[in-house]
Coordinates of C-alpha atoms in Angstrom, one line a residue:
Chain A
Y1 CA 17.8 10.3 7.5
T2 CA 16.4 7.8 5.8
V3 CA 15.1 4.9 8.2
V4 CA 13.1 1.9 7.0
L5 CA 10.3 -0.2 8.9
I6 CA 10.0 -3.9 8.7
G7 CA 8.6 -7.0 9.8
D8 CA 5.9 -9.1 9.1
S9 CA 2.6 -8.8 8.0
A10 CA 0.4 -6.9 10.5
V11 CA 2.5 -6.7 13.0
G12 CA 1.6 -2.5 13.3
K13 CA 4.5 -1.1 11.2
S14 CA 2.3 1.4 9.6
N15 CA 0.7 2.4 12.2
L16 CA 3.5 2.6 14.1
L17 CA 4.5 5.0 11.7
S18 CA 1.3 6.7 11.2
R19 CA 1.3 6.8 15.6
F20 CA 4.7 9.1 15.1
T21 CA 4.8 11.2 11.7
R22 CA 0.9 12.1 12.2
D23 CA -0.8 11.1 16.1
E24 CA -3.1 8.4 14.7
F25 CA -4.2 5.4 15.0
S26 CA -6.4 3.4 13.3
L27 CA -8.3 -0.3 14.3
E28 CA -8.6 -0.6 10.0
S29 CA -6.0 0.4 8.1
K30 CA -5.4 -1.3 5.5
S31 CA -2.3 -4.1 4.1
T32 CA 0.2 -1.7 2.2
I33 CA 1.2 -2.9 -0.5
G34 CA 4.8 -1.9 -1.9
V35 CA 6.2 1.3 0.5
E36 CA 4.6 3.9 1.9
F37 CA 6.3 7.2 3.0
A38 CA 6.1 9.7 6.1
T39 CA 8.7 12.4 7.1
R40 CA 8.7 14.2 10.5
S41 CA 11.3 16.3 12.3
I42 CA 12.5 16.3 15.4
S43 CA 15.3 17.7 18.2
T44 CA 17.8 16.6 19.9
D45 CA 18.6 17.6 23.4
D46 CA 21.5 19.3 22.4
G47 CA 19.4 21.6 19.8
K48 CA 19.4 19.8 16.7
V49 CA 17.1 18.8 14.1
L50 CA 17.1 15.4 13.1
K51 CA 14.5 15.5 9.8
A52 CA 13.5 12.0 9.4
Q53 CA 12.2 10.3 6.1
I54 CA 10.3 6.9 7.1
W55 CA 9.6 4.2 4.4
D56 CA 7.1 1.6 6.2
T57 CA 7.5 -1.6 4.2
A58 CA 4.8 -4.2 3.0
G59 CA 5.3 -7.0 5.3
Q60 CA 4.6 -10.0 2.8
E61 CA 7.5 -12.2 1.2
R62 CA 5.7 -11.2 -2.2
Y63 CA 6.8 -7.6 -1.8
R64 CA 10.5 -8.5 -0.1
A65 CA 12.1 -7.9 -3.6
I66 CA 10.4 -4.5 -4.5
T67 CA 11.0 -3.2 -0.9
S68 CA 14.0 -4.1 -0.2
A69 CA 16.0 -1.8 -2.6
Y70 CA 14.9 0.9 -0.1
Y71 CA 17.2 -1.0 2.4
R72 CA 19.4 1.0 0.4
G73 CA 20.8 4.0 1.7
A74 CA 19.1 4.1 5.0
V75 CA 20.8 4.3 8.0
G76 CA 18.2 2.9 10.0
A77 CA 15.8 0.2 10.6
L78 CA 13.1 -0.7 13.1
L79 CA 12.4 -4.1 12.6
V80 CA 9.1 -4.9 14.1
Y81 CA 7.7 -8.1 15.6
D82 CA 3.8 -8.3 17.3
I83 CA 4.2 -9.1 21.0
S84 CA 0.6 -11.0 20.9
K85 CA 2.1 -13.3 18.1
Y86 CA 5.3 -15.6 19.0
E87 CA 5.5 -16.3 15.3
T88 CA 6.5 -13.0 13.9
F89 CA 9.4 -12.7 17.3
S90 CA 10.2 -16.3 15.3
N91 CA 11.0 -14.5 11.7
V92 CA 13.2 -11.6 13.4
E93 CA 16.3 -13.7 12.1
R94 CA 14.7 -14.3 9.0
W95 CA 14.3 -9.8 8.9
L96 CA 18.6 -9.4 10.0
K97 CA 19.7 -11.4 7.6
E98 CA 17.3 -9.9 4.8
L99 CA 19.1 -6.6 6.0
R100 CA 22.3 -8.3 6.7
D101 CA 21.7 -9.2 2.5
H102 CA 20.6 -6.0 1.2
A103 CA 21.3 -3.0 3.8
E104 CA 24.5 -1.0 4.6
N105 CA 26.4 -2.2 6.6
H106 CA 27.0 0.1 9.3
I107 CA 22.8 0.5 9.5
E108 CA 21.3 1.0 12.8
V109 CA 18.8 -1.8 14.2
M110 CA 15.9 -1.2 16.8
L111 CA 14.0 -4.6 17.6
V112 CA 10.6 -3.2 18.1
G113 CA 8.1 -5.1 20.2
N114 CA 4.9 -3.1 18.9
K115 CA 1.1 -4.3 20.7
S116 CA 2.3 -3.5 24.4
D117 CA -1.2 -2.9 25.6
L118 CA -2.1 -6.8 24.8
R119 CA -0.8 -7.4 27.9
H120 CA -3.2 -10.3 28.2
L121 CA -2.6 -11.9 25.2
R122 CA 1.3 -11.7 24.7
V123 CA 3.5 -14.4 24.0
V124 CA 6.6 -13.3 23.6
M125 CA 8.3 -12.1 26.6
T126 CA 10.1 -9.0 27.1
E127 CA 13.4 -10.6 28.7
D128 CA 13.6 -13.5 25.6
A129 CA 13.3 -10.1 23.5
E130 CA 15.8 -8.4 25.5
A131 CA 18.2 -11.0 25.2
F132 CA 18.0 -11.8 21.5
A133 CA 18.8 -7.7 21.0
Q134 CA 21.9 -8.1 22.8
E135 CA 23.3 -11.0 21.3
N136 CA 23.1 -9.5 18.2
G137 CA 23.7 -6.2 19.1
I138 CA 21.0 -3.9 18.5
S139 CA 19.0 -2.3 20.4
F140 CA 15.1 -2.4 21.8
I141 CA 12.3 -1.5 22.8
E142 CA 8.2 -2.2 23.2
T143 CA 5.3 0.3 22.2
S144 CA 2.2 -0.1 21.0
A145 CA 0.7 2.5 18.5
L146 CA -2.4 2.2 19.9
D147 CA -2.4 4.1 23.1
A148 CA 1.0 5.5 21.0
S149 CA 3.3 4.7 24.4
N150 CA 7.3 4.3 24.0
V151 CA 6.4 5.0 20.1
E152 CA 8.2 8.7 20.4
E153 CA 11.1 7.1 22.2
A154 CA 11.8 4.5 19.6
F155 CA 11.9 6.9 16.7
S156 CA 13.5 9.7 18.9
S157 CA 16.4 7.0 20.1
I158 CA 17.2 5.4 17.1
L159 CA 17.3 9.3 15.4
T160 CA 19.6 10.5 18.2
K161 CA 21.6 6.8 17.7
I162 CA 22.3 7.4 14.2
Y163 CA 22.9 11.1 14.7
E164 CA 25.4 10.5 16.7
K165 CA 27.4 7.9 14.7
V166 CA 27.4 10.0 11.7
S167 CA 28.5 13.0 13.9
R168 CA 31.1 10.9 15.4
K169 CA 32.2 9.4 11.7
S170 CA 32.7 13.0 10.7
M171 CA 34.6 14.3 13.6
N172 CA 36.9 11.7 12.9
S173 CA 37.2 12.7 8.7
D174 CA 37.3 16.4 9.0
A175 CA 38.5 17.1 12.2
A176 CA 36.8 21.0 11.4
G177 CA 33.6 19.7 10.7
S178 CA 31.1 21.7 11.4
G179 CA 28.6 18.8 11.1
K180 CA 26.8 21.5 8.7
T181 CA 25.4 19.4 5.5
K182 CA 23.4 21.5 2.8
P183 CA 20.4 20.0 2.1
M184 CA 19.5 17.9 -1.0
A185 CA 15.8 18.1 -2.1
N186 CA 16.6 15.6 -4.7
N187 CA 18.4 12.7 -2.6
A188 CA 16.3 11.0 0.1
S189 CA 19.2 9.5 1.6
K190 CA 20.6 12.8 2.1
V191 CA 21.7 13.6 6.0
I192 CA 19.8 16.7 7.0
V193 CA 21.2 18.7 10.1
V194 CA 21.1 21.8 10.8
D195 CA 21.8 23.6 13.6
N196 CA 19.1 25.4 16.1
E197 CA 20.5 27.9 17.5
N198 CA 20.3 31.0 15.1
D199 CA 17.2 29.5 13.4
D200 CA 14.9 31.6 14.8
A201 CA 11.8 30.5 12.2
A202 CA 13.3 26.9 12.5
P203 CA 10.6 24.3 14.3
A204 CA 7.7 25.7 14.4
K205 CA 6.6 22.4 15.9
K206 CA 8.1 22.5 19.1
K207 CA 9.4 25.8 19.3
K208 CA 6.9 28.6 21.1
C209 CA 7.9 32.4 19.5
C210 CA 6.7 34.9 22.9
Chain B
M1 CA -15.2 14.8 -22.4
Y2 CA -17.4 11.8 -21.4
S3 CA -17.9 9.3 -24.2
T4 CA -21.2 7.7 -23.0
G5 CA -23.5 9.0 -20.7
T6 CA -22.3 7.0 -17.8
K7 CA -21.0 10.4 -15.7
A8 CA -24.4 10.5 -14.1
D9 CA -24.4 7.4 -12.9
A10 CA -20.1 7.6 -11.6
K11 CA -21.9 10.1 -9.1
A12 CA -25.1 8.4 -8.2
G13 CA -23.5 6.3 -6.0
A14 CA -26.1 3.1 -5.8
K15 CA -26.8 3.8 -9.2
A16 CA -23.5 3.2 -10.0
V17 CA -23.8 -0.3 -8.8
G18 CA -26.5 -1.5 -10.2
S19 CA -24.9 -0.5 -13.8
S20 CA -21.4 -1.5 -13.2
T21 CA -23.0 -5.1 -13.6
G22 CA -20.9 -3.5 -16.8
V23 CA -17.5 -4.5 -14.6
K24 CA -19.1 -8.1 -15.3
V25 CA -20.7 -8.0 -18.8
E26 CA -17.7 -6.1 -20.5
A27 CA -15.6 -8.0 -18.8
F28 CA -16.1 -11.5 -19.2
G29 CA -19.3 -11.7 -20.8
L30 CA -20.4 -13.4 -17.9
D31 CA -24.5 -13.4 -18.3
A32 CA -27.2 -11.0 -19.6
G33 CA -25.5 -10.5 -23.2
A34 CA -24.7 -14.0 -23.9
A35 CA -28.5 -15.3 -24.2
A36 CA -29.1 -18.8 -23.3
D37 CA -26.0 -20.0 -24.3
G38 CA -24.6 -17.8 -22.1
A39 CA -26.3 -19.4 -19.3
G40 CA -25.5 -22.6 -19.7
E41 CA -22.4 -21.6 -19.2
T42 CA -23.1 -19.4 -16.2
K43 CA -24.4 -22.6 -14.7
K44 CA -21.6 -24.6 -15.6
R45 CA -18.7 -22.1 -14.1
R46 CA -20.0 -22.0 -10.8
K47 CA -20.3 -26.0 -10.4
K48 CA -17.1 -25.5 -11.5
G49 CA -16.1 -23.3 -8.7
R50 CA -18.3 -25.2 -5.5
K51 CA -16.2 -28.2 -7.4
G52 CA -12.8 -26.5 -6.3
K53 CA -14.0 -25.5 -3.2
R54 CA -15.0 -29.4 -2.1
K55 CA -11.6 -30.8 -3.8
L56 CA -9.8 -28.6 -0.6
P57 CA -8.1 -30.5 2.5
P58 CA -10.2 -29.8 5.3
C59 CA -8.2 -26.5 7.8
P60 CA -8.8 -26.0 11.1
G61 CA -10.7 -22.5 9.9
G62 CA -13.5 -24.5 8.2
S63 CA -12.6 -24.5 4.2
S64 CA -15.5 -22.2 3.6
G65 CA -14.6 -19.4 6.2
L66 CA -14.5 -17.9 9.5
V67 CA -16.9 -20.9 11.1
A68 CA -15.1 -24.1 12.3
E69 CA -16.5 -26.8 10.6
P70 CA -16.0 -30.2 12.7
V71 CA -13.4 -32.4 10.6
S72 CA -12.2 -35.4 11.1
L73 CA -9.0 -35.5 10.1
L74 CA -9.1 -39.5 11.8
D75 CA -10.2 -40.5 8.4
A76 CA -6.8 -39.5 6.7
A77 CA -4.5 -41.5 9.4
E78 CA -6.4 -44.5 7.5
A79 CA -3.7 -44.0 5.5
V80 CA -1.2 -46.6 6.5
D81 CA 1.9 -44.0 6.4
D82 CA 0.6 -40.8 6.9
H83 CA 0.4 -39.1 10.6
P84 CA 0.1 -35.7 11.9
L85 CA 3.7 -35.0 11.8
S86 CA 3.9 -35.9 8.5
L87 CA 6.0 -34.4 5.6
A88 CA 5.3 -36.5 2.6
A89 CA 4.1 -35.0 -0.6
G90 CA 1.0 -36.8 -0.2
S91 CA 0.1 -36.4 3.3
K92 CA -3.6 -35.0 3.9
F93 CA -2.3 -33.8 7.4
K94 CA 0.1 -32.4 5.9
A95 CA -1.8 -30.5 3.2
A96 CA -4.1 -29.6 6.2
H97 CA -1.7 -27.8 8.1
E98 CA -0.6 -25.4 5.1
N99 CA -4.0 -25.1 4.3
S100 CA -4.3 -23.5 7.6
A101 CA -1.5 -21.2 7.6
M102 CA -2.8 -20.2 4.1
S103 CA -6.5 -19.3 5.6
T104 CA -4.5 -17.8 8.7
E105 CA -2.6 -15.5 6.3
I106 CA -6.0 -14.9 4.0
L107 CA -7.8 -13.7 7.5
K108 CA -5.0 -11.4 8.5
D109 CA -6.3 -9.0 5.0
I110 CA -9.4 -10.1 4.8
A111 CA -10.6 -8.2 8.2
R112 CA -9.3 -5.5 7.0
T113 CA -11.0 -5.1 3.7
C114 CA -13.0 -2.4 2.8
P115 CA -13.5 -1.2 6.4
E116 CA -14.6 2.0 5.1
L117 CA -18.0 -0.1 4.3
A118 CA -20.7 -0.8 6.0
F119 CA -22.0 -3.8 3.3
F120 CA -19.1 -5.9 4.3
Q121 CA -19.1 -4.7 8.4
A122 CA -22.7 -6.8 8.8
H123 CA -22.7 -10.4 8.9
E124 CA -25.8 -11.4 8.9
P125 CA -27.9 -12.8 7.0
V126 CA -24.4 -12.9 4.7
N127 CA -21.0 -13.0 6.3
H128 CA -19.7 -11.9 3.2
Y129 CA -15.7 -11.6 4.9
A130 CA -16.8 -15.4 4.9
A131 CA -17.3 -15.5 0.9
L132 CA -14.2 -13.3 0.4
H133 CA -11.9 -15.5 2.4
A134 CA -13.6 -18.6 0.3
I135 CA -13.0 -17.2 -2.6
L136 CA -9.4 -16.2 -2.1
L137 CA -8.7 -19.7 -0.3
V138 CA -10.0 -21.5 -3.1
Y139 CA -7.9 -19.7 -5.7
A140 CA -4.4 -19.6 -3.6
R141 CA -5.1 -23.4 -3.3
L142 CA -5.5 -24.1 -7.1
N143 CA -2.7 -21.8 -8.5
P144 CA 0.4 -22.7 -5.3
G145 CA 2.5 -20.6 -8.2
I146 CA 0.8 -17.3 -7.3
G147 CA -0.7 -18.4 -3.8
Y148 CA -1.9 -15.4 -1.9
V149 CA -0.9 -12.2 -2.0
Q150 CA -2.2 -9.1 -0.5
G151 CA -4.0 -7.1 -2.4
M152 CA -6.1 -9.4 -3.8
N153 CA -8.5 -8.9 -1.6
E154 CA -9.1 -5.9 -2.2
L155 CA -10.2 -6.7 -6.1
V156 CA -12.2 -9.9 -4.8
A157 CA -13.9 -7.2 -2.5
L158 CA -14.6 -5.3 -5.6
L159 CA -16.0 -8.0 -7.6
Y160 CA -18.1 -9.2 -5.2
Y161 CA -19.7 -6.2 -4.0
V162 CA -21.0 -5.9 -7.5
C163 CA -22.7 -9.6 -7.7
F164 CA -23.6 -9.8 -4.6
H165 CA -26.3 -6.2 -6.0
E166 CA -27.2 -8.0 -8.9
Q167 CA -28.5 -11.2 -6.7
P168 CA -28.5 -10.0 -3.4
N169 CA -30.7 -13.2 -2.8
Q170 CA -28.8 -16.2 -3.6
P171 CA -25.6 -15.3 -1.8
R172 CA -24.5 -18.8 -2.8
L173 CA -24.5 -18.0 -6.1
V174 CA -23.1 -15.2 -5.6
E175 CA -19.8 -16.5 -4.1
S176 CA -19.3 -19.2 -7.3
D177 CA -20.1 -15.8 -9.8
T178 CA -17.6 -13.5 -7.9
F179 CA -14.3 -16.6 -7.7
F180 CA -15.1 -17.3 -11.4
C181 CA -14.8 -13.6 -12.5
F182 CA -11.7 -13.3 -10.1
M183 CA -10.3 -16.2 -12.0
A184 CA -10.6 -14.4 -15.0
L185 CA -9.4 -11.1 -13.8
M186 CA -6.5 -13.0 -12.4
G187 CA -5.7 -14.9 -15.8
E188 CA -5.1 -11.5 -17.2
I189 CA -3.4 -9.2 -14.0
R190 CA -1.6 -12.3 -12.2
D191 CA 1.8 -11.6 -13.3
N192 CA 1.4 -7.8 -10.7
F193 CA 1.5 -10.6 -8.2
C194 CA 4.1 -12.3 -9.0
Q195 CA 7.8 -11.8 -7.6
S196 CA 9.3 -13.5 -10.1
L197 CA 8.3 -11.4 -13.1
D198 CA 8.8 -8.5 -11.4
S199 CA 11.3 -7.1 -14.1
T200 CA 10.0 -9.1 -17.5
D201 CA 7.9 -7.7 -19.7
S202 CA 4.5 -8.5 -18.5
G203 CA 5.5 -7.2 -14.5
V204 CA 4.8 -4.1 -12.4
V205 CA 7.7 -2.7 -12.7
S206 CA 7.8 -2.6 -16.2
H207 CA 4.5 -1.1 -15.9
C208 CA 5.6 1.7 -14.2
H209 CA 8.1 2.0 -16.9
A210 CA 5.9 2.6 -19.4
L211 CA 3.7 5.1 -17.3
H212 CA 6.9 6.8 -17.2
A213 CA 7.0 7.4 -21.1
A214 CA 3.9 7.9 -21.2
L215 CA 4.2 10.6 -19.1
A216 CA 7.0 12.0 -20.3
A217 CA 5.5 11.6 -24.3
A218 CA 2.4 13.6 -23.1
D219 CA 4.0 16.4 -20.8
P220 CA 7.8 16.6 -21.2
I221 CA 8.5 19.5 -18.6
L222 CA 6.5 17.6 -16.3
S223 CA 8.0 14.8 -16.3
Q224 CA 11.4 16.3 -16.4
H225 CA 11.3 17.9 -13.6
L226 CA 9.6 14.6 -11.3
D227 CA 12.6 13.1 -13.3
D228 CA 15.1 15.5 -11.5
M229 CA 13.5 15.2 -7.9
G230 CA 14.2 11.5 -8.2
L231 CA 10.6 10.7 -8.3
N232 CA 10.4 7.1 -9.7
P233 CA 7.0 6.2 -10.9
Q234 CA 7.6 3.3 -8.9
F235 CA 7.6 5.0 -5.8
Y236 CA 3.9 6.0 -6.5
A237 CA 2.5 3.9 -9.1
F238 CA 3.2 0.5 -7.8
R239 CA -0.3 0.1 -5.4
W240 CA -2.0 2.3 -8.3
L241 CA -1.3 -0.4 -10.8
T242 CA -0.9 -3.7 -9.2
L243 CA -4.4 -2.6 -7.9
L244 CA -6.3 -1.3 -11.1
L245 CA -6.6 2.1 -9.3
S246 CA -9.1 0.5 -7.1
Q247 CA -7.5 2.1 -3.7
E248 CA -6.9 5.6 -4.6
F249 CA -10.5 6.8 -4.8
D250 CA -13.7 6.8 -3.5
F251 CA -15.7 3.4 -4.0
P252 CA -18.7 4.3 -6.4
D253 CA -15.8 6.4 -8.4
V254 CA -13.5 3.1 -8.7
L255 CA -16.9 1.3 -10.0
R256 CA -17.2 3.8 -12.5
L257 CA -13.2 3.2 -13.7
W258 CA -13.2 0.0 -13.7
D259 CA -16.1 -0.2 -16.0
S260 CA -14.0 1.9 -18.2
L261 CA -10.8 0.3 -17.9
F262 CA -13.1 -3.5 -19.0
A263 CA -14.1 -2.2 -21.6
D264 CA -10.9 -0.9 -22.8
P265 CA -10.3 -3.9 -25.9
L266 CA -6.6 -2.7 -25.3
R267 CA -6.4 -3.5 -21.7
F268 CA -4.8 -2.1 -20.1
E269 CA -3.8 0.9 -21.9
F270 CA -7.0 3.3 -20.4
M271 CA -5.3 2.6 -17.0
E272 CA -2.1 3.5 -18.3
H273 CA -3.7 6.7 -20.0
F274 CA -5.9 7.8 -16.2
A275 CA -2.8 6.7 -14.2
S276 CA -1.1 9.2 -16.4
A277 CA -4.0 11.6 -16.1
M278 CA -4.3 11.0 -11.8
V279 CA 0.0 12.9 -12.3
L280 CA -1.1 15.2 -14.6
A281 CA -4.4 16.4 -12.8
L282 CA -1.6 17.5 -10.1
R283 CA 1.1 19.0 -12.4
P284 CA 1.0 23.1 -10.6
I285 CA 1.2 21.5 -7.2
L286 CA 4.3 19.4 -8.2
L287 CA 5.5 22.0 -10.4
E288 CA 5.8 24.4 -7.5
P289 CA 9.2 25.3 -6.5
A290 CA 8.0 24.6 -3.1
T291 CA 7.3 21.2 -3.5
D292 CA 9.9 19.0 -3.2
F293 CA 10.5 15.2 -2.6
A294 CA 8.3 14.6 0.5
F295 CA 5.5 16.3 -0.5
A296 CA 5.5 15.3 -4.0
L297 CA 5.3 11.8 -2.8
Q298 CA 3.5 12.1 -0.2
M299 CA 0.4 14.2 -1.7
L300 CA 0.7 11.0 -5.0
Q301 CA 0.9 7.9 -2.6
N302 CA -2.3 9.1 -0.7
Y303 CA -4.3 10.3 -3.9
P304 CA -5.8 13.4 -2.5
R305 CA -9.9 12.5 -2.7
D306 CA -10.8 16.3 -3.4
V307 CA -9.5 16.1 -6.9
P308 CA -12.7 15.7 -8.8
F309 CA -12.6 12.5 -10.2
A310 CA -14.9 13.6 -13.4
H311 CA -11.3 16.3 -14.1
V312 CA -9.1 13.2 -13.8
F313 CA -11.1 11.1 -16.0
A314 CA -11.9 13.8 -18.5
L315 CA -7.6 14.4 -18.8
A316 CA -7.4 10.5 -19.4
V317 CA -10.5 11.0 -22.8
Q318 CA -8.2 13.7 -23.7
L319 CA -4.8 11.6 -23.6
R320 CA -6.4 7.9 -24.6
D321 CA -7.5 10.5 -28.1
G322 CA -4.4 12.0 -28.2
M323 CA -6.0 15.4 -27.5
Y324 CA -3.9 16.6 -24.6
E325 CA -1.8 19.5 -25.0
P326 CA 0.2 20.6 -21.7
P327 CA -0.2 24.0 -20.6
A328 CA 2.3 26.4 -22.0
P329 CA 4.7 27.3 -19.6
S330 CA 4.2 30.4 -17.6
S331 CA 6.6 33.2 -18.0
P332 CA 8.8 32.2 -15.1
R333 CA 9.7 35.6 -13.4
G334 CA 5.7 36.2 -13.2
N335 CA 4.3 37.0 -9.4
T336 CA 1.0 34.9 -9.6
S337 CA 2.8 31.6 -8.4
L338 CA 1.6 28.5 -11.0
L339 CA -0.6 27.4 -8.8
A340 CA -3.1 30.2 -8.3
A341 CA -2.8 30.3 -12.0
A342 CA -4.4 27.0 -12.2
A343 CA -7.2 28.0 -9.5
D344 CA -7.9 31.2 -12.4
A345 CA -8.1 29.3 -14.8
A346 CA -10.1 26.2 -13.4
A347 CA -12.4 28.6 -11.6
S348 CA -14.8 29.3 -14.4
A349 CA -15.2 25.5 -15.7
S350 CA -14.9 23.5 -12.7
P351 CA -15.4 25.4 -9.0
A352 CA -13.8 22.1 -7.1
L353 CA -10.6 21.8 -9.0
A354 CA -10.5 25.5 -8.5
A355 CA -11.0 25.1 -4.7
F356 CA -8.6 22.0 -4.7
F357 CA -5.6 23.8 -6.0
T358 CA -6.6 26.6 -3.9
R359 CA -6.8 24.1 -0.5
A360 CA -3.2 22.8 -2.4
R361 CA -1.3 26.0 -1.8
D362 CA -2.1 26.5 1.8
R363 CA -1.3 22.9 2.0
I364 CA 2.2 23.1 0.5
S365 CA 2.8 27.0 2.3
S366 CA 1.9 25.4 5.6
A367 CA 4.5 22.1 4.8
V368 CA 6.9 25.3 4.2
A369 CA 6.9 26.8 7.6
S370 CA 7.1 23.7 9.5
A371 CA 10.4 22.2 7.6
I372 CA 13.4 23.7 8.4
P373 CA 15.0 26.4 6.6
E374 CA 17.7 26.3 3.8
R375 CA 20.6 28.1 5.2
D376 CA 21.9 30.3 2.3
Q377 CA 25.9 29.4 3.6

C-alpha cells in the first residue's frame, strides 16, 4: 500500500516515519526537500502481512506541486499537525482540500496530532481535533514521535483500514476472490497482500522460528 | 583521475576549508585575484548588503536575527491612516506582520541547519545562526517573487562557513560577504526554487530529465534497468540538483565538490556528470536481481556515505572527458553475482570501494530475507 505523509512543515512528519520504519528519532533532523521514501511490513490480527510504502513529503508550499504527484496512487494519507502550534491545525482544512483535488476518491485519511509529549505547550485540544475529524469523516489519533507513543498504532490502524476496504472491494468484485495478488516489482502502488499461513520463511521481524 | 592537486585537500577537512576560498573566488570573483579594483567592489557590495538589511521594516524577532531588538511601531502609527490591523498596501504594520511571519518560517529551518557541525552550534562569541537568519530574511524580502524556500538555509550555511574561515575576526563583513555570494549564486540557480518554473527549461524538473538523458547516454543498460523498475530521477535526484549536491556527502567533500562546480565554466554541467557518476557508482547494486524499487530508491535517496567520494569524483571526471565506458555485460548465468565481481574488481585499486560492495551485498541479502517471499502460484 502506498501511504503519504502530509502536513505543514516542522510538524514532525519525517520523525514519525523514521520512528515507524527504523525506530529512530532525531531532534536535529533537516527539513525534507521534495519527497522521501521508506517501507515497512506489518502483520494484521488475522495473520496477513501488509507491506507499506510510505512517501514523506515536504511541508512547504513551494514543493506542493512536486509532492502532490505522489498523492495519485496513494491509498492512505496521514495528515499531520503539531498540537503545540495552532496554525498547523487550522491549515488541516487546506490539506484536506489538497487531497480532494489530487488524490483518489476513496483514499483513507487519518488526522494525526503529533508532539503529544509537549503537554505543557498544547494549544490544540484533543476534543476539537476529534470533532473536526468526525465532521469530515476521517479518523484521528494523537502521537509522539519522540516518546514513540501511538506511532505504531497510527500506521497499523490506517493500514488495517485500507486492507479491510480493499478486501471488501475485491470480495464484491470477485466472489471467489482469494485476495491473492502477485507482487509487481516495478509498480509502487500495487497492493501487496500475502497469505501468511503457509509461509514459514515469512516475516522474520515478528515471527520467531523454534 | 583528478585534474588538479586538490585531492589532498578534499580529504584534509579543515585544510579543504582554507583552499575552498576557491568556492568564492572562482564563483564570484569576489576577492584577492581581482586586486585593487576588486577590493573596492567588495566594499561597495558589503555596503549594499547592510543597506538592504536596514531597509527592512521592523519585525518582532529583530531584523538582524534571533535576539529581539526594541522596536517602535508607534512611529508608524503617526501616519494618519495606518493602524495595526491595516491591510493597505503601504501599511508599515502590514509589512511588519509579513516580515514576522517570514522570519518565523525561516527560524524553523535555521535551527535545523547543519546540526552535525559544531561550528554552527556555538553561539559565542558569534551567533552564526543569527547571521544566516538575517541573510535569508533580507534575501526573501528583496526577492518577494521567490521568498524563502526550504533548502536555501543549507546553501547559505555552506557559503557562510567558507566566508567565516577567511576572516573569522570580522563577523559583520562575513555576513555581508555571504549575503553577496548568496545573491550571486541565487542569480544562477533561483529557478530551482520557483514552483511555476518547475517544468520549464530552467526548472529543476528539466534538470532531472537532463540527468535521465545523460545516464541513458553513458550507460544504456543501467538506464534501461532503472526505467524498467520505474525509478525516475525525479524520485531521487530532486534534492541533489536543487541543493547542488550539498546534502549527499560529508561536509569537507561537499566543499571540494563545490570548488569543481563553480570552477565549471559551463555551470552546472559538471553537476550533471557528478550526479550521473553517483548513480553509476552504485551500478552493481542497482543491477543486482534482488534489488527492487524500494531498496534502490532508499539507497539513492540516502546516498551511502561509505562510497568513497574519490571514486565518484573520478567517475564524474571520466564522464566529463567522455572517457567513461560501462563495464561489459557479465555472463548472464554466471555463478558469481555482479556485486561480487565488482568487489573483486575494485579490490586492488580501492579497498574501500571493495569493502563497500561487500557490505552492500550483505545489506541486500538481509533486506531480501526480511521481505515477503513471492509465492510461486
